[in-house]
Amino acid sequence: MPEGTWQNHPRPQHRRRRWTSLDGEWDFAIDPTSRWTAPGEVKWDRRIRVPFAPETAASGIGDSGFYERCWYRLRFRPPALADGEHLHIHFGAVDYEALVWANGTPVATHRGGYTPFRADITAAARTGEVEIVVRADDDPHDLAKPRGKQDWQLRPHSIWYPRTTGIWQSVWIEPVPATRVGKLRWTPTLDRWEIALDTYIVSDAGGPPPDDLRLRVVLSVGAAVLADDTYRVIAGEVQRRIALSDPGIDDYRNELLWSPERPTLIQAHLQLLSAAGHTLDEVWSYTALRSIAMQGDRFVLNGRPLTLRLVLDQGYWAETGQTPPDDAALRRDVEVTKAMGFNGVRKHQKIEAPRYLYWADALGLLVWEEMPSAYRFTPQSVERLAAEWLAVIERDRSHPCVIAWVPFNESWGVPDLPDSPAQRHYVRALYHLTKTLDPTRPVVGNDGWESVATDVIGIHDYDDQLARIAARYGATDDLARLFRRERPGGRMLVLGEGPDQRHPDHPVVLTEFGGIAFSPDAGTWGYSQASSAAVFAERYARLLAVVRSMPVLAGFCYTQFADTYQEANGLLYADRTPKFPLEEIARATRGPTTVQEFEQEQIWRDDLMRRQQTPRPGAP
């Protein structure tokens, strides 16, 4: 497969040879009060550059006002289709509700501003020209839908930013065979040296796929083939555990493991075969062998102690909003994050495009994935957020970089959590549902404070007094005091009793802190201020030295990666220029190896030696 093709594929873990981007100039119209309901009523009066939202300068529209609906139209000649082939159109994300027509016929509806959907436009494609019309409905005042940092006021205020309406991720078409590989999931199991594969075969012919199909799966790293197996498709599914040959020696094992230091990806080639051996469908994907776990109050990656060094990343660009300027911008964000000494990001109030996760997978960056919040607690908001969260997990669970799920942040959408049993049940329900769908990763039920069900105690604390930070988190033997008496942000850290609240056994992570603002621009703000770049560098280094020295903390997440509109507390300006040299940022972020980290590494090495000295069953 040509390398240039798959590298830019919008869906990097489910790629076919033939696909075409529809990004570019589309007809466009704003419908402020939802006056028009069908394509024939629309007065097309301008052009927009997809996939940039109309609020952004890059779209060519730049309208940040209030409007409930907007319309898109594109005419194109479709690719030639072989007998039995279908043509699908894919939308990476449309905020918030979308209705799609092809040559005047409705072909898809979708709700949820952060998740993908597709439509079969084969009938339109057979006519020789396709006209796609998209209606995007997005009430700017609706607080009962997942909207993250999108402001409901006319102008961005405090920690909220411009709205994102309509298409904001790539649109593309793909010819597909009538019988093909549908959903595809990968789950590594390191202790058994296995990769679990779950695939679902779909057919447009009606009814279940034939019973005589086979699926060939080839896994490889570079030129080395790790597995080449063929499985029978049973009831439209293939669910197998692919056992890899265990190298035995630890050095050879490490070469196959995925980590930020060595992000080894296992390439996958899938061929769906007919009974006669003909290839019906062909898909390229990838996975990785890695484990994330917690041992007591610490994180463990691939059986080794891991201190989290995260940075909060909101994923906005000045000219393009939530949409990156291009794929290279996503890669640069991952690279500069690592260059600043961090081993991961907390993607805050945004579900990032799969291309970002691809670069995090390929370059080695841990990702905490957080659901954008709704801000009201109603039956409608519960249904909306839960449905979209399940789609998020389904989309991203196979990415090795994702190491934690965060369904709620700072009790947003559950504002009465301490006093409302219904709201506590809601948080617990999503925590347990997430663990049911993906038991391999930790879940942070409500990041920041008021934990009721969680694997990690995430604390948000913007205190700028180092002595108070040191006193608050310096006691290594009295977590009960921390949870009972301390109130960062004026909120309780944990709520309730019972089996979901065994918090002293959980890792504690300072998941928001810092927020030191430095900017020459007027009208910006942060949680505290630095008067110059030199003062900013000194304060950052001193703060990180204190936080890194706290034995109670299993990691930290500094606020934030880059300036975001009026919020000037980034380590980088909005254009990703560092506020002081990257080398200095990295030294302050990493610091020297602490005594605690040395002791954890020694314990791990001693345990490894014991395991290696224990004879394996059946060994001579």
Coordinates of C-alpha atoms in Angstrom, one line a residue:
M1 CA 0.0 0.0 0.0
P2 CA 1.5 3.4 -0.9
E3 CA 2.8 5.0 2.3
G4 CA 1.6 8.5 1.4
T5 CA -2.0 7.2 1.2
W6 CA -2.5 5.6 4.6
Q7 CA -0.4 8.2 6.5
N8 CA -3.1 10.8 5.8
H9 CA -6.1 8.6 6.1
P10 CA -8.8 10.1 8.4
R11 CA -9.4 6.7 10.0
P12 CA -5.9 5.4 10.6
Q13 CA -6.9 2.1 12.2
H14 CA -9.3 1.0 9.5
R15 CA -7.8 1.9 6.1
R16 CA -8.6 0.8 2.6
R17 CA -6.7 1.6 -0.6
R18 CA -9.3 3.7 -2.2
W19 CA -10.6 6.8 -0.5
T20 CA -11.0 10.5 -1.5
S21 CA -11.1 13.6 0.6
L22 CA -14.0 16.0 0.1
D23 CA -12.4 18.7 2.1
G24 CA -12.2 22.0 0.4
E25 CA -14.7 24.6 -1.0
W26 CA -18.5 23.9 -0.4
D27 CA -21.5 26.1 -0.9
F28 CA -22.7 27.4 2.4
A29 CA -25.6 29.3 4.1
I30 CA -26.4 30.4 7.6
D31 CA -29.9 29.9 8.8
P32 CA -30.0 31.8 12.1
T33 CA -33.5 30.8 13.2
S34 CA -33.9 27.4 11.5
R35 CA -36.2 28.9 8.9
W36 CA -35.4 26.4 6.2
T37 CA -36.1 22.7 6.6
A38 CA -35.2 21.2 3.2
P39 CA -32.4 21.7 0.6
G40 CA -34.8 23.3 -2.0
E41 CA -35.6 26.2 0.4
V42 CA -31.9 27.2 1.0
K43 CA -30.5 30.4 -0.5
W44 CA -26.9 29.6 -1.1
D45 CA -25.0 32.9 -0.7
R46 CA -21.4 32.1 0.2
R47 CA -18.6 29.5 0.1
I48 CA -17.0 27.8 3.1
R49 CA -13.7 25.9 3.4
V50 CA -14.5 22.5 4.9
P51 CA -13.6 21.2 7.5
F52 CA -13.2 24.5 9.3
A53 CA -16.1 25.7 11.4
P54 CA -17.9 28.9 10.2
E55 CA -16.8 30.6 13.4
T56 CA -13.1 30.4 12.3
A57 CA -11.2 32.7 10.1
A58 CA -9.8 29.7 8.1
S59 CA -13.3 28.7 7.0
G60 CA -13.6 32.0 5.0
I61 CA -16.8 32.8 7.0
G62 CA -15.6 34.0 10.4
D63 CA -19.1 34.5 11.9
S64 CA -19.0 34.0 15.6
G65 CA -22.5 35.2 16.3
F66 CA -25.6 33.2 17.3
Y67 CA -27.2 30.9 14.8
E68 CA -29.2 27.7 15.2
R69 CA -28.6 26.1 11.8
C70 CA -26.3 26.1 8.8
W71 CA -26.3 24.3 5.4
Y72 CA -23.6 22.8 3.2
R73 CA -23.7 21.7 -0.4
L74 CA -21.1 19.9 -2.6
R75 CA -21.4 18.5 -6.1
F76 CA -18.8 16.0 -7.4
R77 CA -18.3 13.2 -9.8
P78 CA -18.0 9.9 -7.9
P79 CA -15.4 7.3 -8.6
A80 CA -16.3 4.3 -10.8
L81 CA -17.7 1.4 -8.8
A82 CA -17.2 -2.2 -9.6
D83 CA -20.1 -4.6 -9.6
G84 CA -21.4 -5.0 -6.1
E85 CA -19.4 -2.1 -4.7
H86 CA -21.0 0.6 -2.6
L87 CA -20.0 4.2 -2.1
H88 CA -19.9 5.6 1.5
I89 CA -19.5 9.2 2.6
H90 CA -17.8 9.6 6.0
F91 CA -18.1 12.6 8.4
G92 CA -15.4 12.8 11.1
A93 CA -17.6 15.2 13.2
V94 CA -20.5 17.6 12.7
D95 CA -21.7 19.7 15.6
Y96 CA -24.3 19.0 16.8
E97 CA -27.1 17.3 14.8
A98 CA -26.8 16.5 11.1
L99 CA -29.2 15.5 8.4
V100 CA -27.6 14.5 5.0
W101 CA -29.2 14.3 1.6
A102 CA -27.7 12.8 -1.6
N103 CA -29.3 14.0 -4.8
G104 CA -32.3 15.1 -2.8
T105 CA -32.8 11.8 -0.9
P106 CA -32.2 11.7 2.9
V107 CA -29.4 9.2 3.6
A108 CA -28.3 9.8 7.2
T109 CA -29.1 11.5 10.5
H110 CA -26.7 11.8 13.4
R111 CA -26.6 13.4 16.8
G112 CA -23.4 14.2 18.7
G113 CA -20.8 16.8 17.9
Y114 CA -17.6 14.7 18.5
T115 CA -18.3 11.3 16.9
P116 CA -18.2 10.0 13.3
F117 CA -20.9 8.7 11.1
R118 CA -21.3 7.6 7.5
A119 CA -24.0 7.2 4.8
D120 CA -24.4 4.9 1.8
I121 CA -24.7 7.1 -1.3
T122 CA -24.5 4.3 -3.9
A123 CA -27.8 5.1 -5.5
A124 CA -26.8 8.7 -6.1
A125 CA -23.4 7.7 -7.4
R126 CA -24.9 5.5 -10.1
T127 CA -26.4 8.7 -11.7
G128 CA -23.0 10.1 -12.6
E129 CA -23.0 13.2 -10.4
V130 CA -23.6 13.4 -6.7
E131 CA -25.0 16.4 -4.8
I132 CA -24.5 16.2 -1.0
V133 CA -26.4 18.6 1.2
V134 CA -25.8 18.7 5.0
R135 CA -28.0 20.5 7.5
A136 CA -26.3 21.1 10.8
D137 CA -28.4 22.1 13.8
D138 CA -26.6 23.5 16.8
D139 CA -28.6 25.6 19.3
P140 CA -25.9 27.9 20.8
H141 CA -27.8 28.3 24.1
D142 CA -28.5 24.6 24.7
L143 CA -26.6 23.6 27.9
A144 CA -28.1 20.1 28.0
K145 CA -25.8 18.7 25.3
P146 CA -22.1 17.8 25.4
R147 CA -20.4 21.0 24.3
G148 CA -17.2 21.2 26.3
K149 CA -15.5 24.6 26.2
Q150 CA -18.0 26.1 23.7
D151 CA -19.3 29.3 25.1
W152 CA -23.0 30.0 25.4
Q153 CA -22.4 33.8 25.7
L154 CA -21.9 35.9 22.6
R155 CA -18.2 36.6 23.4
P156 CA -15.8 34.1 25.0
H157 CA -15.5 34.6 28.7
S158 CA -13.5 33.1 31.6
I159 CA -12.5 29.6 30.6
W160 CA -14.9 29.2 27.7
Y161 CA -14.1 29.7 24.0
P162 CA -15.8 30.4 20.6
R163 CA -18.5 27.9 19.5
T164 CA -18.0 25.2 16.9
T165 CA -20.9 24.8 14.5
G166 CA -21.4 22.3 11.7
I167 CA -18.6 20.3 10.0
W168 CA -15.3 20.5 11.8
Q169 CA -13.5 17.3 10.9
S170 CA -12.8 15.7 7.5
V171 CA -15.4 14.5 5.0
W172 CA -14.3 11.7 2.7
I173 CA -15.7 9.0 0.4
E174 CA -14.8 5.4 0.2
P175 CA -15.8 2.6 -2.3
V176 CA -16.4 -0.6 -0.3
P177 CA -17.3 -4.1 -1.2
A178 CA -20.8 -5.4 -0.5
T179 CA -19.4 -7.9 2.0
R180 CA -16.7 -6.4 4.1
V181 CA -14.9 -5.9 7.4
G182 CA -17.1 -3.7 9.7
K183 CA -16.2 -2.9 13.2
L184 CA -12.6 -3.7 14.2
R185 CA -11.2 -3.8 17.8
W186 CA -7.8 -4.7 19.2
T187 CA -7.1 -5.5 22.9
P188 CA -3.6 -6.5 24.0
T189 CA -3.1 -8.8 26.9
L190 CA 0.6 -8.5 28.0
D191 CA 0.7 -11.2 30.7
R192 CA -0.5 -13.8 28.1
W193 CA 1.5 -12.2 25.3
E194 CA -1.6 -12.0 23.2
I195 CA -3.5 -9.6 20.9
A196 CA -7.3 -10.0 21.0
L197 CA -9.1 -9.3 17.7
D198 CA -12.8 -8.6 17.4
T199 CA -14.2 -8.1 14.0
Y200 CA -17.7 -7.9 12.6
I201 CA -18.4 -8.7 9.0
V202 CA -21.3 -6.8 7.4
S203 CA -23.1 -7.4 4.1
D204 CA -25.2 -5.0 2.1
A205 CA -26.9 -7.9 0.4
G206 CA -29.4 -8.4 3.2
G207 CA -29.3 -11.0 5.9
P208 CA -26.1 -12.3 7.6
P209 CA -22.9 -12.8 5.7
P210 CA -22.2 -16.3 4.2
D211 CA -20.9 -18.9 6.5
D212 CA -18.0 -19.9 4.2
L213 CA -15.9 -16.8 4.6
R214 CA -12.4 -16.7 6.0
L215 CA -10.4 -13.8 7.5
R216 CA -6.7 -13.8 7.1
V217 CA -4.8 -11.7 9.7
V218 CA -1.1 -10.9 9.3
L219 CA 0.7 -9.0 12.2
S220 CA 4.2 -7.7 11.7
V221 CA 6.8 -5.3 13.0
G222 CA 9.0 -4.1 10.2
A223 CA 10.0 -7.1 8.2
A224 CA 9.3 -9.6 11.1
V225 CA 6.0 -11.4 10.8
L226 CA 4.6 -12.1 14.3
A227 CA 1.4 -14.0 13.1
D228 CA -0.2 -15.1 9.9
D229 CA -3.4 -16.9 10.7
T230 CA -6.7 -17.5 8.9
Y231 CA -10.0 -17.8 10.8
R232 CA -13.5 -18.9 9.8
V233 CA -16.2 -16.3 10.0
I234 CA -19.0 -17.6 12.2
A235 CA -22.3 -15.7 12.5
G236 CA -20.7 -12.7 10.9
E237 CA -17.9 -12.4 13.6
V238 CA -14.3 -13.3 14.2
Q239 CA -13.2 -13.1 17.8
R240 CA -9.8 -14.6 18.4
R241 CA -6.9 -14.3 20.8
I242 CA -3.7 -14.2 18.7
A243 CA -0.9 -15.7 20.7
L244 CA 2.5 -14.2 19.9
S245 CA 5.8 -16.0 20.3
D246 CA 7.2 -14.8 23.7
P247 CA 10.9 -13.8 23.2
G248 CA 11.5 -14.8 26.8
I249 CA 14.6 -12.5 27.3
D250 CA 13.5 -9.2 28.7
D251 CA 15.6 -7.1 26.3
Y252 CA 13.9 -8.8 23.3
R253 CA 10.5 -8.4 25.0
N254 CA 11.0 -4.7 25.4
E255 CA 11.6 -4.3 21.7
L256 CA 8.0 -5.4 21.0
L257 CA 6.3 -3.4 23.8
W258 CA 4.7 0.0 23.3
S259 CA 5.8 2.9 25.5
P260 CA 6.5 6.6 25.2
E261 CA 10.2 5.8 25.1
R262 CA 9.8 3.0 22.5
P263 CA 6.4 3.3 20.7
T264 CA 6.5 0.0 18.7
L265 CA 3.4 -0.4 16.6
I266 CA 2.3 -3.8 15.3
Q267 CA 1.0 -3.4 11.7
A268 CA -2.0 -5.5 10.8
H269 CA -3.2 -6.6 7.3
L270 CA -6.7 -8.2 7.1
Q271 CA -8.1 -10.0 4.1
L272 CA -11.6 -11.2 3.9
L273 CA -11.6 -14.3 1.7
S274 CA -14.4 -16.1 -0.1
A275 CA -14.8 -19.9 -0.1
A276 CA -12.8 -20.0 -3.4
G277 CA -10.0 -17.9 -1.8
H278 CA -10.8 -14.6 -3.6
T279 CA -10.2 -11.4 -1.7
L280 CA -13.5 -9.7 -1.0
D281 CA -12.1 -6.9 1.2
E282 CA -8.8 -5.7 2.4
V283 CA -8.1 -3.5 5.4
W284 CA -4.9 -2.1 7.0
S285 CA -4.7 -1.4 10.7
Y286 CA -2.3 -1.4 13.6
T287 CA -2.2 -2.3 17.3
A288 CA 0.4 -2.5 20.0
L289 CA 1.4 -4.7 22.9
R290 CA 1.2 -2.8 26.2
S291 CA -0.5 -2.9 29.5
I292 CA -1.7 -0.1 31.8
A293 CA -2.4 -1.1 35.4
M294 CA -2.4 0.2 39.0
Q295 CA -0.5 -1.4 41.8
G296 CA -1.6 0.1 45.1
D297 CA -1.3 3.9 44.7
R298 CA 0.9 3.8 41.6
F299 CA 0.5 3.5 37.8
V300 CA 2.3 0.7 36.1
L301 CA 3.0 0.5 32.3
N302 CA 4.1 -2.8 31.0
G303 CA 4.8 -4.0 34.5
R304 CA 7.1 -1.0 35.2
P305 CA 6.5 1.9 37.5
L306 CA 5.2 5.0 35.6
T307 CA 5.2 8.5 37.0
L308 CA 2.7 10.5 34.9
R309 CA 4.0 13.8 33.6
L310 CA 1.0 15.2 31.7
V311 CA 0.0 18.6 30.3
L312 CA -3.5 19.8 29.8
D313 CA -4.2 20.3 26.1
Q314 CA -7.4 21.9 25.0
G315 CA -6.8 21.4 21.2
Y316 CA -7.5 24.9 19.8
W317 CA -5.7 26.9 17.2
A318 CA -6.1 30.7 16.8
E319 CA -7.2 30.6 13.1
T320 CA -8.9 27.2 12.9
G321 CA -10.6 26.6 16.3
Q322 CA -10.9 23.0 17.2
T323 CA -9.8 21.8 13.8
P324 CA -6.0 21.6 13.3
P325 CA -4.6 23.6 10.4
D326 CA -3.4 20.4 8.8
D327 CA -2.1 16.9 9.7
A328 CA 1.4 18.3 10.3
A329 CA 0.1 20.5 13.0
L330 CA -1.1 17.5 15.0
R331 CA 2.2 15.8 14.6
R332 CA 4.0 19.0 15.8
D333 CA 1.8 19.2 18.8
V334 CA 2.8 15.6 19.8
E335 CA 6.4 16.3 19.2
V336 CA 6.6 19.6 21.1
T337 CA 4.7 18.0 24.0
K338 CA 7.4 15.3 24.3
A339 CA 10.1 18.0 23.7
M340 CA 8.9 19.8 26.8
G341 CA 9.5 16.7 28.9
F342 CA 5.9 15.4 29.2
N343 CA 5.0 11.8 28.6
G344 CA 1.3 12.4 28.1
V345 CA -1.6 14.8 27.7
R346 CA -4.9 15.2 29.2
K347 CA -7.1 16.1 26.3
H348 CA -9.5 18.5 28.1
Q349 CA -13.1 18.9 27.1
K350 CA -12.5 17.7 23.6
I351 CA -12.6 14.4 21.7
E352 CA -9.6 14.9 19.4
A353 CA -9.5 13.7 15.7
P354 CA -8.2 10.1 15.2
R355 CA -5.2 11.6 13.4
Y356 CA -4.0 13.1 16.7
L357 CA -4.3 9.7 18.3
Y358 CA -2.4 8.2 15.4
W359 CA 0.6 10.5 16.0
A360 CA 0.4 9.8 19.7
D361 CA 0.5 6.1 19.0
A362 CA 3.3 6.4 16.4
L363 CA 5.5 8.9 18.4
G364 CA 4.8 7.7 21.9
L365 CA 2.5 9.9 24.0
L366 CA 0.0 8.9 26.6
V367 CA -3.5 10.3 26.3
W368 CA -6.2 10.8 29.0
E369 CA -9.4 11.0 27.0
E370 CA -12.1 13.2 28.5
M371 CA -15.8 13.6 27.5
P372 CA -16.9 17.2 26.7
S373 CA -19.4 18.2 29.4
A374 CA -23.0 19.2 29.3
Y375 CA -23.9 21.8 31.9
R376 CA -27.4 20.8 33.0
F377 CA -28.6 17.7 34.7
T378 CA -31.8 16.6 32.9
P379 CA -33.1 13.3 31.5
Q380 CA -32.2 14.7 28.0
S381 CA -28.7 15.6 29.0
V382 CA -28.1 12.2 30.6
E383 CA -29.3 10.4 27.4
R384 CA -27.3 12.6 25.1
L385 CA -24.0 12.4 27.0
A386 CA -24.2 8.7 27.7
A387 CA -25.0 7.8 24.1
E388 CA -22.1 9.9 22.7
W389 CA -19.7 8.7 25.4
L390 CA -20.3 5.1 24.3
A391 CA -19.6 6.1 20.7
V392 CA -16.4 7.8 21.8
I393 CA -15.2 4.6 23.6
E394 CA -16.1 2.5 20.5
R395 CA -14.1 4.8 18.2
D396 CA -10.9 5.1 20.3
R397 CA -10.6 2.0 22.5
S398 CA -8.1 0.3 20.1
H399 CA -5.5 3.2 20.3
P400 CA -2.6 2.1 22.5
C401 CA -1.9 5.7 23.5
V402 CA -5.2 6.1 25.4
I403 CA -4.6 5.0 29.0
A404 CA -7.5 6.5 30.9
W405 CA -11.2 7.5 30.4
V406 CA -12.7 10.5 32.0
P407 CA -16.5 10.8 31.6
F408 CA -17.0 13.9 33.9
N409 CA -14.9 16.9 34.9
E410 CA -15.3 19.1 38.0
S411 CA -18.9 18.0 38.5
W412 CA -20.0 19.9 35.3
G413 CA -23.4 18.6 34.4
V414 CA -23.9 17.2 37.9
P415 CA -23.7 20.4 39.9
D416 CA -25.5 19.0 43.0
L417 CA -23.4 15.9 43.3
P418 CA -22.9 16.1 47.1
D419 CA -26.6 16.3 47.8
S420 CA -28.3 14.6 44.9
P421 CA -28.5 10.7 45.0
A422 CA -29.6 10.8 41.3
Q423 CA -26.5 12.6 40.2
R424 CA -24.2 10.3 42.2
H425 CA -26.0 7.3 40.6
Y426 CA -25.4 8.9 37.2
V427 CA -21.6 9.3 37.7
R428 CA -21.4 5.8 39.2
A429 CA -23.4 4.4 36.3
L430 CA -21.1 5.9 33.6
Y431 CA -18.0 4.8 35.6
H432 CA -19.2 1.1 35.7
L433 CA -20.5 1.2 32.1
T434 CA -17.1 2.4 31.0
K435 CA -15.4 -0.3 33.0
T436 CA -17.8 -2.9 31.4
L437 CA -17.0 -1.8 27.9
D438 CA -13.3 -1.5 28.5
P439 CA -11.9 -3.2 31.7
T440 CA -8.3 -2.7 30.6
R441 CA -8.0 1.0 31.4
P442 CA -8.5 3.1 34.6
V443 CA -11.6 5.4 34.7
V444 CA -11.6 8.7 36.4
G445 CA -15.3 9.1 37.3
N446 CA -15.3 12.8 38.0
D447 CA -11.9 14.6 37.6
G448 CA -11.1 17.4 40.0
W449 CA -13.1 16.8 43.1
E450 CA -16.2 15.1 44.6
S451 CA -15.1 11.6 43.6
V452 CA -17.9 9.0 44.0
A453 CA -16.6 6.2 41.8
T454 CA -13.1 6.2 40.4
D455 CA -9.9 4.4 39.9
V456 CA -7.9 7.6 40.4
I457 CA -8.2 10.6 42.7
G458 CA -7.8 13.5 40.3
I459 CA -7.3 16.8 42.1
H460 CA -7.5 20.3 40.7
D461 CA -5.5 22.8 42.8
Y462 CA -4.4 26.2 41.5
D463 CA -2.9 27.5 44.7
D464 CA 0.1 29.6 43.8
Q465 CA 1.7 29.4 47.2
L466 CA 4.4 26.8 47.2
A467 CA 4.4 26.4 50.9
R468 CA 0.7 25.5 51.0
I469 CA 1.1 23.0 48.1
A470 CA 4.0 21.4 50.0
A471 CA 2.0 21.2 53.2
R472 CA -1.2 19.9 51.6
Y473 CA 0.4 17.0 49.7
G474 CA 3.6 16.4 51.8
A475 CA 2.0 14.0 54.3
T476 CA 2.6 10.5 53.0
D477 CA 0.9 8.6 55.7
D478 CA -2.4 10.5 56.2
L479 CA -4.5 10.4 53.0
A480 CA -7.6 10.4 55.1
R481 CA -6.7 13.9 56.3
L482 CA -6.2 15.1 52.8
F483 CA -9.5 13.7 51.6
R484 CA -11.4 14.8 54.8
R485 CA -10.0 18.3 55.5
E486 CA -8.4 19.8 52.4
R487 CA -10.7 21.7 50.0
P488 CA -8.8 22.7 46.8
G489 CA -11.2 25.0 44.9
G490 CA -13.4 24.9 48.0
R491 CA -14.8 21.5 47.1
M492 CA -14.7 18.1 48.9
L493 CA -12.3 15.7 47.2
V494 CA -14.3 12.5 47.9
L495 CA -17.9 11.8 48.6
G496 CA -19.7 9.0 50.5
E497 CA -18.7 5.5 51.7
G498 CA -19.0 2.0 50.4
P499 CA -17.3 -0.3 48.0
D500 CA -16.8 2.4 45.4
Q501 CA -15.0 4.7 47.8
R502 CA -11.9 2.8 48.8
H503 CA -9.9 5.9 48.0
P504 CA -6.8 5.4 50.2
D505 CA -5.8 2.5 47.8
H506 CA -6.1 4.7 44.7
P507 CA -3.4 6.7 42.9
V508 CA -3.6 10.4 43.6
V509 CA -2.8 12.7 40.6
L510 CA -2.7 16.5 40.6
T511 CA -4.6 16.7 37.3
E512 CA -4.8 20.5 37.1
F513 CA -2.4 23.0 38.7
G514 CA -0.2 25.8 37.7
G515 CA -2.0 28.0 35.2
I516 CA 0.7 30.7 35.4
A517 CA -0.1 33.4 32.8
F518 CA 2.4 35.3 30.8
S519 CA 1.4 37.4 27.7
P520 CA 2.2 40.7 26.2
D521 CA -1.4 41.1 25.1
A522 CA -4.0 43.0 27.1
G523 CA -7.2 41.4 28.2
T524 CA -5.7 37.9 28.8
W525 CA -5.8 36.1 32.1
G526 CA -4.6 33.1 34.1
Y527 CA -4.8 31.7 37.6
S528 CA -1.8 33.7 38.5
Q529 CA 0.5 36.1 36.7
A530 CA 4.1 36.3 35.7
S531 CA 5.6 39.7 34.8
S532 CA 8.2 38.4 32.3
A533 CA 9.4 35.3 30.5
A534 CA 12.3 35.0 33.0
V535 CA 9.9 35.2 36.0
F536 CA 7.6 32.7 34.3
A537 CA 10.5 30.2 33.8
E538 CA 11.6 30.6 37.4
R539 CA 8.1 30.1 38.8
Y540 CA 7.4 27.1 36.6
A541 CA 10.7 25.4 37.7
R542 CA 10.1 26.1 41.4
L543 CA 6.5 24.8 41.2
L544 CA 7.4 21.7 39.3
A545 CA 10.2 20.9 41.8
V546 CA 7.7 21.0 44.7
V547 CA 5.1 18.9 42.9
R548 CA 7.6 16.3 41.7
S549 CA 8.9 15.9 45.3
M550 CA 5.5 15.0 46.8
P551 CA 5.5 11.2 47.4
V552 CA 1.7 11.0 47.7
L553 CA 1.3 12.0 44.0
A554 CA 1.4 9.3 41.3
G555 CA 1.7 12.0 38.7
F556 CA 0.7 15.5 37.6
C557 CA -1.0 17.4 34.8
Y558 CA 0.2 21.0 34.3
T559 CA -2.2 23.7 33.0
Q560 CA -1.6 24.2 30.1
F561 CA 0.0 23.3 26.8
A562 CA -0.7 26.5 24.8
D563 CA -2.5 29.8 25.2
T564 CA -6.1 29.4 24.2
Y565 CA -7.9 32.7 23.2
Q566 CA -8.1 34.9 26.3
E567 CA -6.5 32.2 28.6
A568 CA -2.8 33.0 28.5
N569 CA -1.5 30.3 30.9
G570 CA 0.2 28.2 28.2
L571 CA 3.8 27.1 28.2
L572 CA 3.5 28.0 24.5
Y573 CA 1.8 30.9 22.8
A574 CA -1.2 30.1 20.7
D575 CA 1.0 29.6 17.6
R576 CA 3.0 27.0 19.5
T577 CA 6.1 29.3 20.0
P578 CA 7.6 28.5 23.4
K579 CA 7.5 31.2 26.0
F580 CA 11.0 30.2 27.2
P581 CA 13.3 27.6 25.7
L582 CA 12.0 24.1 25.3
E583 CA 15.2 22.7 26.8
E584 CA 14.5 24.7 30.0
I585 CA 10.9 23.6 30.1
A586 CA 12.0 20.0 29.7
R587 CA 14.5 20.2 32.5
A588 CA 11.9 21.6 34.9
T589 CA 9.2 19.1 33.8
R590 CA 11.4 16.0 34.2
G591 CA 13.7 17.1 37.0
P592 CA 16.2 14.7 38.4
T593 CA 15.2 11.1 39.3
T594 CA 13.6 11.2 42.7
V595 CA 14.4 8.8 45.6
Q596 CA 10.9 7.5 45.3
E597 CA 11.2 6.8 41.5
F598 CA 14.6 5.0 42.2
E599 CA 13.0 2.9 44.9
Q600 CA 10.1 2.0 42.7
E601 CA 12.4 1.0 39.8
Q602 CA 14.5 -1.2 42.2
I603 CA 11.4 -2.9 43.5
W604 CA 10.3 -3.6 39.9
R605 CA 13.8 -5.0 39.0
D606 CA 13.9 -7.2 42.1
D607 CA 10.5 -8.6 41.2
L608 CA 11.6 -9.2 37.7
M609 CA 14.6 -11.1 38.8
R610 CA 12.4 -13.3 41.1
R611 CA 10.0 -14.1 38.2
Q612 CA 12.9 -14.9 35.8
Q613 CA 14.4 -17.3 38.4
T614 CA 11.1 -19.1 38.9
P615 CA 11.0 -22.2 36.6
R616 CA 8.2 -22.1 34.1
P617 CA 5.7 -24.9 34.1
G618 CA 7.1 -27.8 32.1
A619 CA 10.6 -26.3 32.0
P620 CA 13.5 -28.7 32.5

